[in-house]
């Protein structure tokens, strides 16, 4: 049966590739491809489950192929199938089929009809890859695909201000979750000194009993997995991004934030349960998070004035309960709960426009008159807090993002030609020290490692706060990548072929992005980042080219940087806490900075008066 697992990936991938090459005017063809993809996947899944039943639901695990093999690590694609994968794949396939049928009519004659279905197809491929992934490296590919399609579908109405702005808010939280998952992968490399599959995690307990000094490391990995899952499933205090994500079409909101994408945190906990089940600290954290989320989000759901926000927080409330069930070990109940909640929330979001239309008409003629208002200080205070979503957005901005923005603003004041010359002289010095490492003082090398990692973070924060020029912001992202390579390479004897692989991806996508900006600057006078220019309306090909370049520098699976980043991190030792934290922050802001450049240049209301204007209030 193992050899048939790969076809779960081939079917949605084929559907996406066929959809991409279709003409955007052929709506019936595009929707038919999406429906047929999900339908064929569903038929194949039914046949597969029957064959799986005949072998008594044996856990399937197969290593497909090796991407890169080093003396220490083997980076490979692995597929895994058990009851958890079966439930998530069945629910996902049925909902993808239903939403595709619904969207055929709901998105009819929308300008972005093809763009919508391409993203839904890519999401289905990413979701399936997460569900059948057999190791962290394979899972992370699908995890990233789900994240970028979320960003693109929230900003589906890209000529409006709020969808684009909220897409950036959501992807910033997604990327924070990605960083926690990257840290978990990094520590797993040092715990096992190998890339292990999820199947091998079943032996974790025996491994840690023999090596008790690894308990602290394992607990830290469990906490990173918990934080990544919490952000992906919008646990408190990360819940507010879900209401912002509802800016996209109702049909995409149904499949993403009502049912499938928001439950991937649940899936991650179920998949890694054999690793952390004996770590009581992690189990208590998951249970407490679930309890707190259920209580607070239930209160928010009852107070919110908009239907989609009510549904979103109701879904999060139920996911909080699922977290409690997982922590207690009630996995069958958690799977049943997940399936019921996913179908219910998807249905509620899909019918919400029709229900609202009916209720508004009903309210107009038959609404009861409220005669008495109950005055209770505590009830009123809770109501106000719930209306304001417990100020989660303000708290995130004040304590999570604002300090880094202030640092970026400070670097703006000292960004002079003299300082830039100092940066590049230090870079040349770093290359010289790296080449002659054996003859250098160890204290000097350690100092330079810290300095270059800090410089990489300062460069990316400067790019993140850049407003004058898109080109300057882009160049600083490329420079930040180079300083990351240098900071890791200085103390870790990385083979030249791996450095060339990483730097080759940087230069290729760096030049591609710069060429796109050069082309845009020739066609438009202004490519500053002080406003949303909406150039994607007139220059869609340049917009796609630049988006591909951004994804390449982020480390998306289309780029050598994807495996390169994972490979570079394996050379950071487990005791180098400062270095890994600074590099992780740099990777976080690299994605945010690149997507910020993209949305400010190519999304938002168009600045030219002869195009329709979508005001901020729309």
PDB file of N, CA, C and O in Angstrom, residues 369-422:
ATOM      1  N   UNK A 369     -38.625  45.418  20.366  1.00  0.00           N
ATOM      2  CA  UNK A 369     -38.109  46.642  20.974  1.00  0.00           C
ATOM      3  C   UNK A 369     -37.558  46.297  22.364  1.00  0.00           C
ATOM      4  O   UNK A 369     -38.263  45.714  23.190  1.00  0.00           O
ATOM      5  N   UNK A 370     -36.288  46.636  22.606  1.00  0.00           N
ATOM      6  CA  UNK A 370     -35.663  46.345  23.894  1.00  0.00           C
ATOM      7  C   UNK A 370     -36.126  47.400  24.903  1.00  0.00           C
ATOM      8  O   UNK A 370     -35.854  48.588  24.749  1.00  0.00           O
ATOM      9  N   UNK A 371     -36.844  46.938  25.939  1.00  0.00           N
ATOM     10  CA  UNK A 371     -37.436  47.869  26.889  1.00  0.00           C
ATOM     11  C   UNK A 371     -36.554  48.136  28.096  1.00  0.00           C
ATOM     12  O   UNK A 371     -36.631  49.180  28.712  1.00  0.00           O
ATOM     13  N   UNK A 372     -35.719  47.155  28.467  1.00  0.00           N
ATOM     14  CA  UNK A 372     -34.945  47.314  29.695  1.00  0.00           C
ATOM     15  C   UNK A 372     -33.514  46.846  29.478  1.00  0.00           C
ATOM     16  O   UNK A 372     -33.294  45.763  28.943  1.00  0.00           O
ATOM     17  N   UNK A 373     -32.585  47.654  29.875  1.00  0.00           N
ATOM     18  CA  UNK A 373     -31.170  47.298  29.756  1.00  0.00           C
ATOM     19  C   UNK A 373     -30.638  46.976  31.151  1.00  0.00           C
ATOM     20  O   UNK A 373     -30.754  47.794  32.073  1.00  0.00           O
ATOM     21  N   UNK A 374     -30.086  45.773  31.305  1.00  0.00           N
ATOM     22  CA  UNK A 374     -29.555  45.357  32.595  1.00  0.00           C
ATOM     23  C   UNK A 374     -28.210  46.036  32.826  1.00  0.00           C
ATOM     24  O   UNK A 374     -27.317  45.960  31.987  1.00  0.00           O
ATOM     25  N   UNK A 375     -28.075  46.714  33.953  1.00  0.00           N
ATOM     26  CA  UNK A 375     -26.831  47.405  34.279  1.00  0.00           C
ATOM     27  C   UNK A 375     -26.048  46.585  35.293  1.00  0.00           C
ATOM     28  O   UNK A 375     -26.476  46.422  36.436  1.00  0.00           O
ATOM     29  N   UNK A 376     -24.919  46.059  34.839  1.00  0.00           N
ATOM     30  CA  UNK A 376     -24.042  45.281  35.704  1.00  0.00           C
ATOM     31  C   UNK A 376     -22.615  45.587  35.307  1.00  0.00           C
ATOM     32  O   UNK A 376     -22.227  45.366  34.158  1.00  0.00           O
ATOM     33  N   UNK A 377     -21.844  46.109  36.254  1.00  0.00           N
ATOM     34  CA  UNK A 377     -20.489  46.576  35.936  1.00  0.00           C
ATOM     35  C   UNK A 377     -19.635  45.470  35.344  1.00  0.00           C
ATOM     36  O   UNK A 377     -18.943  45.670  34.352  1.00  0.00           O
ATOM     37  N   UNK A 378     -19.687  44.266  35.944  1.00  0.00           N
ATOM     38  CA  UNK A 378     -18.827  43.184  35.478  1.00  0.00           C
ATOM     39  C   UNK A 378     -19.267  42.658  34.120  1.00  0.00           C
ATOM     40  O   UNK A 378     -18.441  42.389  33.242  1.00  0.00           O
ATOM     41  N   UNK A 379     -20.564  42.538  33.945  1.00  0.00           N
ATOM     42  CA  UNK A 379     -21.090  42.062  32.655  1.00  0.00           C
ATOM     43  C   UNK A 379     -20.768  43.063  31.556  1.00  0.00           C
ATOM     44  O   UNK A 379     -20.336  42.693  30.448  1.00  0.00           O
ATOM     45  N   UNK A 380     -20.942  44.345  31.850  1.00  0.00           N
ATOM     46  CA  UNK A 380     -20.661  45.380  30.851  1.00  0.00           C
ATOM     47  C   UNK A 380     -19.171  45.438  30.504  1.00  0.00           C
ATOM     48  O   UNK A 380     -18.796  45.651  29.340  1.00  0.00           O
ATOM     49  N   UNK A 381     -18.326  45.263  31.515  1.00  0.00           N
ATOM     50  CA  UNK A 381     -16.883  45.273  31.272  1.00  0.00           C
ATOM     51  C   UNK A 381     -16.473  44.104  30.375  1.00  0.00           C
ATOM     52  O   UNK A 381     -15.676  44.268  29.444  1.00  0.00           O
ATOM     53  N   UNK A 382     -17.036  42.919  30.662  1.00  0.00           N
ATOM     54  CA  UNK A 382     -16.743  41.745  29.838  1.00  0.00           C
ATOM     55  C   UNK A 382     -17.240  41.950  28.411  1.00  0.00           C
ATOM     56  O   UNK A 382     -16.579  41.564  27.441  1.00  0.00           O
ATOM     57  N   UNK A 383     -18.395  42.604  28.299  1.00  0.00           N
ATOM     58  CA  UNK A 383     -18.961  42.873  26.972  1.00  0.00           C
ATOM     59  C   UNK A 383     -18.054  43.797  26.162  1.00  0.00           C
ATOM     60  O   UNK A 383     -17.770  43.543  24.984  1.00  0.00           O
ATOM     61  N   UNK A 384     -17.575  44.860  26.798  1.00  0.00           N
ATOM     62  CA  UNK A 384     -16.686  45.802  26.105  1.00  0.00           C
ATOM     63  C   UNK A 384     -15.388  45.109  25.704  1.00  0.00           C
ATOM     64  O   UNK A 384     -14.876  45.281  24.580  1.00  0.00           O
ATOM     65  N   UNK A 385     -14.822  44.317  26.619  1.00  0.00           N
ATOM     66  CA  UNK A 385     -13.599  43.566  26.292  1.00  0.00           C
ATOM     67  C   UNK A 385     -13.833  42.624  25.118  1.00  0.00           C
ATOM     68  O   UNK A 385     -12.975  42.477  24.238  1.00  0.00           O
ATOM     69  N   UNK A 386     -14.981  41.979  25.086  1.00  0.00           N
ATOM     70  CA  UNK A 386     -15.294  41.033  24.016  1.00  0.00           C
ATOM     71  C   UNK A 386     -15.487  41.750  22.690  1.00  0.00           C
ATOM     72  O   UNK A 386     -15.060  41.263  21.641  1.00  0.00           O
ATOM     73  N   UNK A 387     -16.130  42.899  22.734  1.00  0.00           N
ATOM     74  CA  UNK A 387     -16.288  43.698  21.510  1.00  0.00           C
ATOM     75  C   UNK A 387     -14.923  44.095  20.953  1.00  0.00           C
ATOM     76  O   UNK A 387     -14.677  44.068  19.739  1.00  0.00           O
ATOM     77  N   UNK A 388     -13.998  44.449  21.859  1.00  0.00           N
ATOM     78  CA  UNK A 388     -12.645  44.871  21.462  1.00  0.00           C
ATOM     79  C   UNK A 388     -11.701  43.680  21.269  1.00  0.00           C
ATOM     80  O   UNK A 388     -10.512  43.864  21.068  1.00  0.00           O
ATOM     81  N   UNK A 389     -12.251  42.455  21.329  1.00  0.00           N
ATOM     82  CA  UNK A 389     -11.460  41.225  21.154  1.00  0.00           C
ATOM     83  C   UNK A 389     -10.282  41.174  22.144  1.00  0.00           C
ATOM     84  O   UNK A 389      -9.183  40.758  21.792  1.00  0.00           O
ATOM     85  N   UNK A 390     -10.559  41.636  23.364  1.00  0.00           N
ATOM     86  CA  UNK A 390      -9.576  41.638  24.449  1.00  0.00           C
ATOM     87  C   UNK A 390      -8.281  42.363  24.061  1.00  0.00           C
ATOM     88  O   UNK A 390      -7.206  42.056  24.556  1.00  0.00           O
ATOM     89  N   UNK A 391      -8.411  43.332  23.148  1.00  0.00           N
ATOM     90  CA  UNK A 391      -7.279  44.174  22.734  1.00  0.00           C
ATOM     91  C   UNK A 391      -6.076  43.356  22.266  1.00  0.00           C
ATOM     92  O   UNK A 391      -4.914  43.763  22.443  1.00  0.00           O
ATOM     93  N   UNK A 392      -6.336  42.201  21.661  1.00  0.00           N
ATOM     94  CA  UNK A 392      -5.220  41.350  21.221  1.00  0.00           C
ATOM     95  C   UNK A 392      -4.372  42.027  20.150  1.00  0.00           C
ATOM     96  O   UNK A 392      -3.139  41.939  20.174  1.00  0.00           O
ATOM     97  N   UNK A 393      -5.031  42.716  19.207  1.00  0.00           N
ATOM     98  CA  UNK A 393      -4.276  43.387  18.137  1.00  0.00           C
ATOM     99  C   UNK A 393      -3.344  44.452  18.699  1.00  0.00           C
ATOM    100  O   UNK A 393      -2.174  44.556  18.302  1.00  0.00           O
ATOM    101  N   UNK A 394      -3.871  45.263  19.618  1.00  0.00           N
ATOM    102  CA  UNK A 394      -3.058  46.333  20.211  1.00  0.00           C
ATOM    103  C   UNK A 394      -1.889  45.749  20.989  1.00  0.00           C
ATOM    104  O   UNK A 394      -0.754  46.235  20.921  1.00  0.00           O
ATOM    105  N   UNK A 395      -2.158  44.676  21.732  1.00  0.00           N
ATOM    106  CA  UNK A 395      -1.100  44.034  22.522  1.00  0.00           C
ATOM    107  C   UNK A 395      -0.017  43.467  21.623  1.00  0.00           C
ATOM    108  O   UNK A 395       1.184  43.623  21.897  1.00  0.00           O
ATOM    109  N   UNK A 396      -0.416  42.784  20.528  1.00  0.00           N
ATOM    110  CA  UNK A 396       0.568  42.241  19.584  1.00  0.00           C
ATOM    111  C   UNK A 396       1.456  43.351  19.035  1.00  0.00           C
ATOM    112  O   UNK A 396       2.677  43.213  18.965  1.00  0.00           O
ATOM    113  N   UNK A 397       0.801  44.451  18.622  1.00  0.00           N
ATOM    114  CA  UNK A 397       1.574  45.528  18.016  1.00  0.00           C
ATOM    115  C   UNK A 397       2.525  46.165  19.031  1.00  0.00           C
ATOM    116  O   UNK A 397       3.707  46.399  18.742  1.00  0.00           O
ATOM    117  N   UNK A 398       2.009  46.402  20.233  1.00  0.00           N
ATOM    118  CA  UNK A 398       2.798  47.141  21.227  1.00  0.00           C
ATOM    119  C   UNK A 398       4.008  46.347  21.716  1.00  0.00           C
ATOM    120  O   UNK A 398       5.095  46.897  21.879  1.00  0.00           O
ATOM    121  N   UNK A 399       3.816  45.048  21.941  1.00  0.00           N
ATOM    122  CA  UNK A 399       4.874  44.261  22.579  1.00  0.00           C
ATOM    123  C   UNK A 399       5.602  43.314  21.626  1.00  0.00           C
ATOM    124  O   UNK A 399       6.670  42.814  21.970  1.00  0.00           O
ATOM    125  N   UNK A 400       5.023  43.080  20.432  1.00  0.00           N
ATOM    126  CA  UNK A 400       5.645  42.133  19.515  1.00  0.00           C
ATOM    127  C   UNK A 400       6.309  42.826  18.335  1.00  0.00           C
ATOM    128  O   UNK A 400       7.458  42.518  17.991  1.00  0.00           O
ATOM    129  N   UNK A 401       5.599  43.775  17.714  1.00  0.00           N
ATOM    130  CA  UNK A 401       6.120  44.368  16.482  1.00  0.00           C
ATOM    131  C   UNK A 401       6.717  45.757  16.685  1.00  0.00           C
ATOM    132  O   UNK A 401       7.706  46.111  16.033  1.00  0.00           O
ATOM    133  N   UNK A 402       6.147  46.559  17.571  1.00  0.00           N
ATOM    134  CA  UNK A 402       6.601  47.942  17.728  1.00  0.00           C
ATOM    135  C   UNK A 402       8.072  48.055  18.133  1.00  0.00           C
ATOM    136  O   UNK A 402       8.791  48.915  17.604  1.00  0.00           O
ATOM    137  N   UNK A 403       8.585  47.218  19.079  1.00  0.00           N
ATOM    138  CA  UNK A 403      10.013  47.340  19.418  1.00  0.00           C
ATOM    139  C   UNK A 403      10.934  47.173  18.214  1.00  0.00           C
ATOM    140  O   UNK A 403      11.937  47.891  18.087  1.00  0.00           O
ATOM    141  N   UNK A 404      10.588  46.248  17.322  1.00  0.00           N
ATOM    142  CA  UNK A 404      11.436  46.041  16.132  1.00  0.00           C
ATOM    143  C   UNK A 404      11.273  47.192  15.139  1.00  0.00           C
ATOM    144  O   UNK A 404      12.226  47.568  14.457  1.00  0.00           O
ATOM    145  N   UNK A 405      10.061  47.754  15.062  1.00  0.00           N
ATOM    146  CA  UNK A 405       9.871  48.916  14.199  1.00  0.00           C
ATOM    147  C   UNK A 405      10.684  50.107  14.701  1.00  0.00           C
ATOM    148  O   UNK A 405      11.237  50.882  13.908  1.00  0.00           O
ATOM    149  N   UNK A 406      10.749  50.262  16.019  1.00  0.00           N
ATOM    150  CA  UNK A 406      11.534  51.356  16.595  1.00  0.00           C
ATOM    151  C   UNK A 406      13.016  51.185  16.279  1.00  0.00           C
ATOM    152  O   UNK A 406      13.716  52.157  15.978  1.00  0.00           O
ATOM    153  N   UNK A 407      13.498  49.934  16.346  1.00  0.00           N
ATOM    154  CA  UNK A 407      14.903  49.674  15.984  1.00  0.00           C
ATOM    155  C   UNK A 407      15.125  50.009  14.516  1.00  0.00           C
ATOM    156  O   UNK A 407      16.123  50.632  14.140  1.00  0.00           O
ATOM    157  N   UNK A 408      14.172  49.579  13.659  1.00  0.00           N
ATOM    158  CA  UNK A 408      14.286  49.887  12.234  1.00  0.00           C
ATOM    159  C   UNK A 408      14.266  51.375  11.967  1.00  0.00           C
ATOM    160  O   UNK A 408      15.015  51.881  11.121  1.00  0.00           O
ATOM    161  N   UNK A 409      13.427  52.111  12.714  1.00  0.00           N
ATOM    162  CA  UNK A 409      13.376  53.571  12.559  1.00  0.00           C
ATOM    163  C   UNK A 409      14.685  54.213  13.003  1.00  0.00           C
ATOM    164  O   UNK A 409      15.166  55.173  12.385  1.00  0.00           O
ATOM    165  N   UNK A 410      15.267  53.678  14.072  1.00  0.00           N
ATOM    166  CA  UNK A 410      16.555  54.199  14.538  1.00  0.00           C
ATOM    167  C   UNK A 410      17.648  53.987  13.482  1.00  0.00           C
ATOM    168  O   UNK A 410      18.480  54.871  13.249  1.00  0.00           O
ATOM    169  N   UNK A 411      17.646  52.808  12.836  1.00  0.00           N
ATOM    170  CA  UNK A 411      18.656  52.556  11.799  1.00  0.00           C
ATOM    171  C   UNK A 411      18.491  53.504  10.616  1.00  0.00           C
ATOM    172  O   UNK A 411      19.459  53.785   9.903  1.00  0.00           O
ATOM    173  N   UNK A 412      17.272  54.002  10.399  1.00  0.00           N
ATOM    174  CA  UNK A 412      17.052  54.981   9.331  1.00  0.00           C
ATOM    175  C   UNK A 412      17.858  56.249   9.582  1.00  0.00           C
ATOM    176  O   UNK A 412      18.404  56.855   8.648  1.00  0.00           O
ATOM    177  N   UNK A 413      17.960  56.634  10.849  1.00  0.00           N
ATOM    178  CA  UNK A 413      18.668  57.869  11.192  1.00  0.00           C
ATOM    179  C   UNK A 413      20.179  57.753  11.004  1.00  0.00           C
ATOM    180  O   UNK A 413      20.858  58.755  10.779  1.00  0.00           O
ATOM    181  N   UNK A 414      20.704  56.533  11.146  1.00  0.00           N
ATOM    182  CA  UNK A 414      22.164  56.370  11.020  1.00  0.00           C
ATOM    183  C   UNK A 414      22.548  55.747   9.671  1.00  0.00           C
ATOM    184  O   UNK A 414      23.700  55.365   9.468  1.00  0.00           O
ATOM    185  N   UNK A 415      21.561  55.635   8.765  1.00  0.00           N
ATOM    186  CA  UNK A 415      21.825  55.041   7.450  1.00  0.00           C
ATOM    187  C   UNK A 415      22.469  56.090   6.542  1.00  0.00           C
ATOM    188  O   UNK A 415      21.798  56.823   5.820  1.00  0.00           O
ATOM    189  N   UNK A 416      23.789  56.166   6.594  1.00  0.00           N
ATOM    190  CA  UNK A 416      24.551  57.131   5.796  1.00  0.00           C
ATOM    191  C   UNK A 416      25.520  56.369   4.895  1.00  0.00           C
ATOM    192  O   UNK A 416      25.791  55.184   5.126  1.00  0.00           O
ATOM    193  N   UNK A 417      26.050  57.018   3.864  1.00  0.00           N
ATOM    194  CA  UNK A 417      27.044  56.339   3.001  1.00  0.00           C
ATOM    195  C   UNK A 417      28.232  55.806   3.797  1.00  0.00           C
ATOM    196  O   UNK A 417      28.752  54.730   3.491  1.00  0.00           O
ATOM    197  N   UNK A 418      28.650  56.552   4.822  1.00  0.00           N
ATOM    198  CA  UNK A 418      29.789  56.104   5.632  1.00  0.00           C
ATOM    199  C   UNK A 418      29.465  54.785   6.350  1.00  0.00           C
ATOM    200  O   UNK A 418      30.287  53.860   6.375  1.00  0.00           O
ATOM    201  N   UNK A 419      28.277  54.702   6.930  1.00  0.00           N
ATOM    202  CA  UNK A 419      27.871  53.484   7.644  1.00  0.00           C
ATOM    203  C   UNK A 419      27.780  52.304   6.676  1.00  0.00           C
ATOM    204  O   UNK A 419      28.187  51.179   6.997  1.00  0.00           O
ATOM    205  N   UNK A 420      27.264  52.563   5.456  1.00  0.00           N
ATOM    206  CA  UNK A 420      27.160  51.480   4.466  1.00  0.00           C
ATOM    207  C   UNK A 420      28.541  50.971   4.060  1.00  0.00           C
ATOM    208  O   UNK A 420      28.735  49.761   3.860  1.00  0.00           O
ATOM    209  N   UNK A 421      29.501  51.872   3.942  1.00  0.00           N
ATOM    210  CA  UNK A 421      30.879  51.457   3.625  1.00  0.00           C
ATOM    211  C   UNK A 421      31.437  50.593   4.755  1.00  0.00           C
ATOM    212  O   UNK A 421      32.098  49.562   4.511  1.00  0.00           O
ATOM    213  N   UNK A 422      31.162  50.962   6.004  1.00  0.00           N
ATOM    214  CA  UNK A 422      31.607  50.176   7.159  1.00  0.00           C
ATOM    215  C   UNK A 422      31.021  48.763   7.107  1.00  0.00           C
ATOM    216  O   UNK A 422      31.716  47.767   7.361  1.00  0.00           O
TER     217      UNK A 422
END
